[in-house]
Short mmCIF file of C-alpha atoms in Angstrom, two decimals:
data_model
loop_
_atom_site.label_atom_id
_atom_site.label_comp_id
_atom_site.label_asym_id
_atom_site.label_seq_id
_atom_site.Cartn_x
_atom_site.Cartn_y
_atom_site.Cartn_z
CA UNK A 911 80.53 71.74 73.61
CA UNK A 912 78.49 73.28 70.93
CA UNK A 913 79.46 75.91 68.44
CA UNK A 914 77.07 78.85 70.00
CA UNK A 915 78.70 77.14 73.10
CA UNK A 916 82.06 77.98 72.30
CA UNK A 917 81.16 81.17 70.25
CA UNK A 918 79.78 82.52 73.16
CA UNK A 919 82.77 81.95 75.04
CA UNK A 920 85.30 83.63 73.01
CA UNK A 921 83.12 86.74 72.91
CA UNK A 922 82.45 86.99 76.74
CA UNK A 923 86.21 86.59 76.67
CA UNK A 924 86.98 89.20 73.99
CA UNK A 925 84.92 91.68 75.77
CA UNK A 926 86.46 90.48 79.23
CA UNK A 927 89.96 91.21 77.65
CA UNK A 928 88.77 94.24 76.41
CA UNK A 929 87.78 95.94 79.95
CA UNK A 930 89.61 99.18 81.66
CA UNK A 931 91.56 99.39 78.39
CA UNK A 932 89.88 102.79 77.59
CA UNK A 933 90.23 104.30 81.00
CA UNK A 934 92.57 107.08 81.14
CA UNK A 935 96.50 107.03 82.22
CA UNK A 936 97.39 107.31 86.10
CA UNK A 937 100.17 108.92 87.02
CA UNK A 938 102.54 107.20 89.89
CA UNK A 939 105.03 108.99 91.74
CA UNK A 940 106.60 108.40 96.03
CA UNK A 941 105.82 110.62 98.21
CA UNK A 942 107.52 110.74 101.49
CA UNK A 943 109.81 108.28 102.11
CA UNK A 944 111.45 107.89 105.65
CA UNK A 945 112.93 104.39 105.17
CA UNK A 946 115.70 103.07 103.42
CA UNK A 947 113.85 101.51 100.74
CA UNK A 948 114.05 102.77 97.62
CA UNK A 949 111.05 102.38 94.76
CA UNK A 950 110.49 101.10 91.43
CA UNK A 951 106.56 101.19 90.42
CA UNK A 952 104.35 101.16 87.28
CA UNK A 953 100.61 100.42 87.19
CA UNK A 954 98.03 98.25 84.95
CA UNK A 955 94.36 98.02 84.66
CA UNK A 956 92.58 94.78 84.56
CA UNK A 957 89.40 93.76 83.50
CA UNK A 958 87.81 90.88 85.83
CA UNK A 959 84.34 89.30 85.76
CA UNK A 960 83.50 91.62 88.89
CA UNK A 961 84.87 95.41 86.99
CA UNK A 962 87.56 97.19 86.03
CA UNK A 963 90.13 97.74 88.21
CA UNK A 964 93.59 99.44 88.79
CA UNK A 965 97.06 97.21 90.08
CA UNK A 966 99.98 99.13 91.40
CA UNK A 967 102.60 96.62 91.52
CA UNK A 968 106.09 97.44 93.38
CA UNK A 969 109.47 96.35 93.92
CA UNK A 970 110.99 98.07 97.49
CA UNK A 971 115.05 98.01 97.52
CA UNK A 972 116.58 97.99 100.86
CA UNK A 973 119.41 99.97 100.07
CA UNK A 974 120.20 101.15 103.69
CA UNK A 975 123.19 100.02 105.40
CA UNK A 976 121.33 97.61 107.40
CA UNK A 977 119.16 94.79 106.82
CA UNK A 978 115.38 95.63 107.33
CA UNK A 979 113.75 92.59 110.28
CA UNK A 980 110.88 92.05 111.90
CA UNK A 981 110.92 93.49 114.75
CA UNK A 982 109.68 96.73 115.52
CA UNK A 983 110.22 99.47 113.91
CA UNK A 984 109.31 97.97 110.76
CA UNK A 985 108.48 100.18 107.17
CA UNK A 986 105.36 100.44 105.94
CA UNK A 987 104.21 101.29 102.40
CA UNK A 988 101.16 103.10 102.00
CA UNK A 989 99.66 103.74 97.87
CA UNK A 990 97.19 106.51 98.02
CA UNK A 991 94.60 106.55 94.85
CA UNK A 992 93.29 109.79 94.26
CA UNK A 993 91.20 112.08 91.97
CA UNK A 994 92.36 114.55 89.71
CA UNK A 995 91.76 117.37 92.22
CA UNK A 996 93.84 115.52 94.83
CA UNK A 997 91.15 113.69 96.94
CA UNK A 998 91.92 110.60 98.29
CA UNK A 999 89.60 108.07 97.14
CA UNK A 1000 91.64 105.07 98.48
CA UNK A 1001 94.45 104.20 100.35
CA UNK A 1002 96.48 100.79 101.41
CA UNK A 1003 98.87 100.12 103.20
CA UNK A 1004 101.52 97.22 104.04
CA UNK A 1005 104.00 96.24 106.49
CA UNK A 1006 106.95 95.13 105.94
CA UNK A 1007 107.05 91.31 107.82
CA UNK A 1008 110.03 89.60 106.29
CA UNK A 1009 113.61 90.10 107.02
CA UNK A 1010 114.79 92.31 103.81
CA UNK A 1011 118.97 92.55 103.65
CA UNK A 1012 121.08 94.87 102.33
CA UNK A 1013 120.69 95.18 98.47
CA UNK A 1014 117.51 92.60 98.67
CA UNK A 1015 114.42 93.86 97.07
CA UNK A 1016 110.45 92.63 97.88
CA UNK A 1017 107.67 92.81 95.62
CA UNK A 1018 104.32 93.93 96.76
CA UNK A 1019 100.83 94.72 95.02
CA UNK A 1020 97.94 97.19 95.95
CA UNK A 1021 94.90 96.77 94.61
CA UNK A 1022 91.87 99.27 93.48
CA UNK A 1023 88.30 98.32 92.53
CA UNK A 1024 86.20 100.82 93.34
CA UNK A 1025 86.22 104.27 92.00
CA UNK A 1026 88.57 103.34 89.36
CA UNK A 1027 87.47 105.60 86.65
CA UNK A 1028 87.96 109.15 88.94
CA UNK A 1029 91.80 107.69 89.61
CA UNK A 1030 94.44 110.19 88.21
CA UNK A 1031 97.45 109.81 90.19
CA UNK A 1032 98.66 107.28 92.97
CA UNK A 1033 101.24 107.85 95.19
CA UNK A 1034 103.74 105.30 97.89
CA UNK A 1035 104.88 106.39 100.85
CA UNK A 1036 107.05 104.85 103.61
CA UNK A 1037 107.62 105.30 107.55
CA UNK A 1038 108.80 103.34 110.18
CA UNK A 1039 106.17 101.85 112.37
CA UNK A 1040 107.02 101.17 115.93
CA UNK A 1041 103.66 98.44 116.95
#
């Protein structure tokens, strides 16, 4: 490689590294919660080649008295992204697939990459799911 080459590089990189740091802070809190899974959250905002955008990543606890299986019902966590005046601008949601026992804890991820400058606030929320 060649020094504008590599020059080039480490500023598209800079910059890239640089992206959705100014954004403002987003607030995370659950919601409803009809499950035995308890929450711990916290939130980042990445820079890609494609945008800014916003990763809620989460750790669910079963802490119930039983373990948490496949088969119907089964939990599912929802993250709603919204605006400062409390307008949904996003939501997503996941099902729980995978057998979760008593004390055991799963990791899951939501994603945002559209409207992520007018995000304030997210919030999680849990129900069962009988399909």
């Amino acid at each position: 490689m060649n020094r504008r080459t590599v020059l080039r590089t480490l500023a598209g990189g800079g910059v890239l590294s640089l992206a959705g740091c100014s954004g403002s802070r987003v607030d995370g809190e659950v919601g409803s919660n009809d499950t035995p899974l308890t929450f711990s959250h916290d939130y980042e905002t990445q820079g890609t080649l494609s945008g800014t955008r916003i990763v809620v990543d989460v750790t669910a606890t079963n802490e119930g008295s039983e373990p948490i299986t496949p088969d119907a019902p089964v939990p599912e966590v929802v993250c709603l992204f919204s605006d400062s005046a409390g307008e949904t601008l996003y939501q997503s949601g996941r099902e729980v697939m995978n057998q979760v026992g008593v004390g055991e804890s799963i990791d899951m991820e939501f994603k945002l990459a559209v409207d992520v400058d007018d995000v304030a606030r997210y919030t999680l929320e849990s129900e069962w799911v009988t399909e």
